PDB file of C-alpha atoms in Angstrom:
ATOM      1  CA  SER A   1     125.988  93.705 143.866  1.00 63.00           C
ATOM      2  CA  SER A   2     128.249  90.841 143.114  1.00 74.00           C
ATOM      3  CA  LEU A   3     128.742  90.265 146.944  1.00 74.00           C
ATOM      4  CA  ILE A   4     125.091  89.652 147.265  1.00 75.00           C
ATOM      5  CA  SER A   5     125.254  87.191 144.369  1.00 81.00           C
ATOM      6  CA  VAL A   6     128.137  85.265 146.056  1.00 79.00           C
ATOM      7  CA  VAL A   7     126.117  85.122 149.273  1.00 76.00           C
ATOM      8  CA  GLU A   8     122.988  83.957 147.519  1.00 79.00           C
ATOM      9  CA  PHE A   9     125.117  81.236 145.655  1.00 83.00           C
ATOM     10  CA  TYR A  10     126.700  80.078 148.915  1.00 79.00           C
ATOM     11  CA  GLU A  11     123.296  79.817 150.613  1.00 77.00           C
ATOM     12  CA  LYS A  12     121.967  77.693 147.648  1.00 80.00           C
ATOM     13  CA  GLN A  13     124.990  75.391 147.461  1.00 81.00           C
ATOM     14  CA  PHE A  14     125.547  75.143 151.188  1.00 76.00           C
ATOM     15  CA  PRO A  15     122.136  75.526 152.907  1.00 72.00           C
ATOM     16  CA  ARG A  16     123.423  73.978 156.071  1.00 75.00           C
ATOM     17  CA  GLY A  17     126.965  75.377 156.114  1.00 71.00           C
ATOM     18  CA  GLU A  18     128.588  76.228 159.513  1.00 76.00           C
ATOM     19  CA  ASP A  19     129.035  79.874 158.574  1.00 82.00           C
ATOM     20  CA  ARG A  20     125.365  80.418 157.843  1.00 85.00           C
ATOM     21  CA  GLN A  21     124.759  82.834 160.731  1.00 89.00           C
ATOM     22  CA  ALA A  22     127.783  84.967 159.801  1.00 89.00           C
ATOM     23  CA  LEU A  23     126.780  84.772 156.173  1.00 87.00           C
ATOM     24  CA  TYR A  24     123.244  85.964 156.770  1.00 89.00           C
ATOM     25  CA  ARG A  25     124.559  88.738 159.184  1.00 92.00           C
ATOM     26  CA  LEU A  26     126.941  89.887 156.321  1.00 89.00           C
ATOM     27  CA  TRP A  27     124.020  89.690 153.765  1.00 88.00           C
ATOM     28  CA  MET A  28     121.815  91.829 155.845  1.00 92.00           C
ATOM     29  CA  ASP A  29     124.585  94.359 156.538  1.00 92.00           C
ATOM     30  CA  VAL A  30     125.543  94.628 152.899  1.00 89.00           C
ATOM     31  CA  CYS A  31     121.936  95.288 151.973  1.00 92.00           C
ATOM     32  CA  ALA A  32     121.647  97.940 154.602  1.00 92.00           C
ATOM     33  CA  ASP A  33     124.916  99.577 153.590  1.00 92.00           C
ATOM     34  CA  MET A  34     123.641  99.726 150.046  1.00 91.00           C
ATOM     35  CA  LYS A  35     120.431 101.208 151.361  1.00 92.00           C
ATOM     36  CA  ASP A  36     118.460  98.423 149.572  1.00 93.00           C
ATOM     37  CA  VAL A  37     115.462  98.432 151.798  1.00 94.00           C
ATOM     38  CA  ALA A  38     113.737  95.544 149.814  1.00 93.00           C
ATOM     39  CA  CYS A  39     116.817  93.416 150.238  1.00 93.00           C
ATOM     40  CA  VAL A  40     117.033  94.156 153.987  1.00 95.00           C
ATOM     41  CA  TYR A  41     113.356  93.274 154.351  1.00 95.00           C
ATOM     42  CA  LYS A  42     113.696  89.972 152.463  1.00 94.00           C
ATOM     43  CA  VAL A  43     116.791  88.844 154.239  1.00 94.00           C
ATOM     44  CA  SER A  44     115.491  89.805 157.720  1.00 95.00           C
ATOM     45  CA  LYS A  45     112.333  87.828 157.063  1.00 93.00           C
ATOM     46  CA  ASN A  46     114.399  84.829 155.924  1.00 91.00           C
ATOM     47  CA  ILE A  47     116.479  84.924 159.101  1.00 93.00           C
ATOM     48  CA  GLN A  48     113.468  85.126 161.418  1.00 91.00           C
ATOM     49  CA  GLY A  49     111.855  82.228 159.538  1.00 91.00           C
ATOM     50  CA  ASP A  50     114.912  79.994 160.130  1.00 90.00           C
ATOM     51  CA  SER A  51     115.216  78.469 163.542  1.00 90.00           C
ATOM     52  CA  GLU A  52     118.871  77.656 162.886  1.00 88.00           C
ATOM     53  CA  LEU A  53     119.614  81.388 162.771  1.00 91.00           C
ATOM     54  CA  LYS A  54     118.085  82.113 166.248  1.00 91.00           C
ATOM     55  CA  GLY A  55     121.261  83.842 167.273  1.00 91.00           C
ATOM     56  CA  ILE A  56     120.628  86.855 164.969  1.00 93.00           C
ATOM     57  CA  HIS A  57     116.841  86.920 165.244  1.00 92.00           C
ATOM     58  CA  GLU A  58     116.742  90.021 167.286  1.00 92.00           C
ATOM     59  CA  ASP A  59     119.188  91.902 164.981  1.00 93.00           C
ATOM     60  CA  ALA A  60     116.947  90.786 162.131  1.00 94.00           C
ATOM     61  CA  SER A  61     113.921  92.099 163.897  1.00 92.00           C
ATOM     62  CA  VAL A  62     115.585  95.518 164.375  1.00 93.00           C
ATOM     63  CA  GLU A  63     116.549  95.643 160.673  1.00 94.00           C
ATOM     64  CA  GLN A  64     113.083  94.510 159.521  1.00 94.00           C
ATOM     65  CA  LEU A  65     111.380  97.243 161.523  1.00 95.00           C
ATOM     66  CA  ALA A  66     113.669  99.763 159.913  1.00 94.00           C
ATOM     67  CA  ALA A  67     112.998  98.362 156.483  1.00 95.00           C
ATOM     68  CA  LEU A  68     109.150  98.306 157.106  1.00 95.00           C
ATOM     69  CA  GLU A  69     109.328 101.935 158.258  1.00 94.00           C
ATOM     70  CA  ASP A  70     111.025 102.853 154.922  1.00 94.00           C
ATOM     71  CA  LEU A  71     108.731 100.735 152.821  1.00 94.00           C
ATOM     72  CA  ASN A  72     105.709 102.139 154.614  1.00 92.00           C
ATOM     73  CA  LYS A  73     106.650 105.697 153.578  1.00 90.00           C
ATOM     74  CA  SER A  74     106.058 104.929 149.957  1.00 87.00           C
ATOM     75  CA  ASP A  75     103.298 102.381 150.354  1.00 83.00           C
ATOM     76  CA  LYS A  76     100.187 103.340 148.531  1.00 81.00           C
ATOM     77  CA  ASP A  77      97.940 100.345 149.417  1.00 83.00           C
ATOM     78  CA  GLY A  78      98.747 100.025 153.064  1.00 81.00           C
ATOM     79  CA  LYS A  79     100.342  96.506 152.756  1.00 85.00           C
ATOM     80  CA  TYR A  80     103.416  97.441 154.610  1.00 92.00           C
ATOM     81  CA  ARG A  81     101.655  99.610 157.281  1.00 92.00           C
ATOM     82  CA  SER A  82      99.636  96.575 158.468  1.00 92.00           C
ATOM     83  CA  GLU A  83     102.769  94.417 158.476  1.00 93.00           C
ATOM     84  CA  LEU A  84     104.652  97.148 160.375  1.00 95.00           C
ATOM     85  CA  ILE A  85     101.942  97.310 163.023  1.00 95.00           C
ATOM     86  CA  ALA A  86     101.889  93.466 163.373  1.00 94.00           C
ATOM     87  CA  THR A  87     105.705  93.343 163.554  1.00 94.00           C
ATOM     88  CA  LEU A  88     105.802  96.020 166.185  1.00 95.00           C
ATOM     89  CA  GLU A  89     103.122  94.204 168.124  1.00 96.00           C
ATOM     90  CA  LYS A  90     105.233  91.076 168.107  1.00 93.00           C
ATOM     91  CA  SER A  91     108.300  92.966 169.196  1.00 92.00           C
ATOM     92  CA  VAL A  92     106.408  94.731 172.098  1.00 95.00           C
ATOM     93  CA  GLU A  93     105.135  91.365 173.300  1.00 93.00           C
ATOM     94  CA  LYS A  94     108.791  90.327 173.710  1.00 85.00           C
ATOM     95  CA  ARG A  95     109.559  91.879 177.108  1.00 77.00           C
ATOM     96  CA  GLY A  96     113.302  91.395 176.581  1.00 85.00           C
ATOM     97  CA  PHE A  97     113.467  93.008 173.180  1.00 88.00           C
ATOM     98  CA  ARG A  98     116.322  95.517 173.407  1.00 89.00           C
ATOM     99  CA  ARG A  99     114.587  98.115 171.456  1.00 92.00           C
ATOM    100  CA  TRP A 100     111.221  97.619 173.286  1.00 95.00           C
ATOM    101  CA  LYS A 101     110.734 101.321 174.246  1.00 95.00           C
ATOM    102  CA  ASP A 102     111.340 102.446 170.595  1.00 95.00           C
ATOM    103  CA  ALA A 103     109.047  99.814 169.281  1.00 95.00           C
ATOM    104  CA  ALA A 104     106.349 100.541 171.832  1.00 96.00           C
ATOM    105  CA  THR A 105     106.541 104.201 171.242  1.00 96.00           C
ATOM    106  CA  ARG A 106     106.139 103.918 167.392  1.00 96.00           C
ATOM    107  CA  LEU A 107     103.301 101.385 167.903  1.00 97.00           C
ATOM    108  CA  ALA A 108     101.460 103.736 170.225  1.00 97.00           C
ATOM    109  CA  GLY A 109     101.780 106.534 167.673  1.00 95.00           C
ATOM    110  CA  LEU A 110     100.433 104.296 164.914  1.00 95.00           C
ATOM    111  CA  TYR A 111      97.513 103.335 167.156  1.00 97.00           C
ATOM    112  CA  SER A 112      96.728 106.908 167.824  1.00 95.00           C
ATOM    113  CA  ALA A 113      97.062 107.811 164.189  1.00 93.00           C
ATOM    114  CA  ASP A 114      94.607 104.994 163.314  1.00 94.00           C
ATOM    115  CA  GLY A 115      92.042 106.049 165.880  1.00 94.00           C
ATOM    116  CA  GLN A 116      92.707 103.149 168.226  1.00 96.00           C
ATOM    117  CA  HIS A 117      93.078 105.486 171.215  1.00 95.00           C
ATOM    118  CA  GLU A 118      92.361 102.982 173.944  1.00 95.00           C
ATOM    119  CA  LYS A 119      95.303 100.833 172.699  1.00 96.00           C
ATOM    120  CA  ALA A 120      97.431 103.867 172.510  1.00 96.00           C
ATOM    121  CA  VAL A 121      96.629 104.854 176.075  1.00 96.00           C
ATOM    122  CA  ARG A 122      97.324 101.370 177.487  1.00 96.00           C
ATOM    123  CA  LEU A 123     100.588 101.152 175.730  1.00 97.00           C
ATOM    124  CA  SER A 124     101.649 104.674 176.598  1.00 96.00           C
ATOM    125  CA  GLU A 125     100.821 103.886 180.312  1.00 96.00           C
ATOM    126  CA  GLU A 126     103.172 100.876 180.107  1.00 96.00           C
ATOM    127  CA  ILE A 127     105.886 102.927 178.425  1.00 96.00           C
ATOM    128  CA  ASN A 128     105.658 105.599 181.168  1.00 96.00           C
ATOM    129  CA  GLN A 129     105.740 102.951 183.917  1.00 96.00           C
ATOM    130  CA  ARG A 130     108.767 101.243 182.446  1.00 95.00           C
ATOM    131  CA  TYR A 131     110.681 104.291 181.323  1.00 95.00           C
ATOM    132  CA  PRO A 132     109.346 107.311 183.123  1.00 96.00           C
ATOM    133  CA  SER A 133     110.324 110.608 181.528  1.00 95.00           C
ATOM    134  CA  GLU A 134     108.855 113.965 180.563  1.00 96.00           C
ATOM    135  CA  GLU A 135     108.483 112.642 176.899  1.00 94.00           C
ATOM    136  CA  ALA A 136     106.783 109.419 178.033  1.00 95.00           C
ATOM    137  CA  LEU A 137     104.383 111.464 180.278  1.00 95.00           C
ATOM    138  CA  TYR A 138     103.617 113.837 177.507  1.00 94.00           C
ATOM    139  CA  ARG A 139     102.729 110.974 175.105  1.00 94.00           C
ATOM    140  CA  LEU A 140     100.639 109.407 177.762  1.00 94.00           C
ATOM    141  CA  GLN A 141      98.733 112.598 178.435  1.00 94.00           C
ATOM    142  CA  SER A 142      98.357 113.258 174.579  1.00 94.00           C
ATOM    143  CA  SER A 143      97.014 109.688 174.182  1.00 94.00           C
ATOM    144  CA  ARG A 144      94.503 110.195 177.044  1.00 94.00           C
ATOM    145  CA  PHE A 145      93.409 113.486 175.490  1.00 94.00           C
ATOM    146  CA  GLN A 146      92.814 111.946 172.096  1.00 93.00           C
ATOM    147  CA  ALA A 147      90.893 109.106 173.818  1.00 92.00           C
ATOM    148  CA  LYS A 148      88.764 111.792 175.556  1.00 90.00           C
ATOM    149  CA  GLN A 149      90.030 110.623 179.017  1.00 90.00           C
ATOM    150  CA  TYR A 150      90.033 114.125 180.545  1.00 81.00           C
ATOM    151  CA  VAL A 151      89.640 113.107 184.170  1.00 73.00           C
ATOM    152  CA  GLU A 152      92.607 110.842 184.873  1.00 58.00           C
TER     153      GLU A 152
END
């Protein structure tokens, strides 16, 4: 899109401009509105790699996770799956992450699908402790069953 070209031009010409944070937020939003997953992924990674854009790091993390989910769906060689898991792990380590429950639930599901049942159980227990609900308890019990923890 021509708007993305303008944003890219502005970033190259004024790499330390005072409107950088607003510019990057706009860039990420335009990519998302255009459903350009590769663009969202690229811009969100650039934001997270730039300490001067710290004010929008969490928004970029959320967008990056969504982009990685989409990229993972069509990924043949598993490149994005491993990055998705690593990114989810980083997000779950941040206790104040606003989408912690969603990230932890998705990560527990991936652990389970990959046969890492002990990790899935530990994470499901934490989810259930922090956000007790029927769904959380069901996921915990399912993880325990898959880990062959029948007694607890």
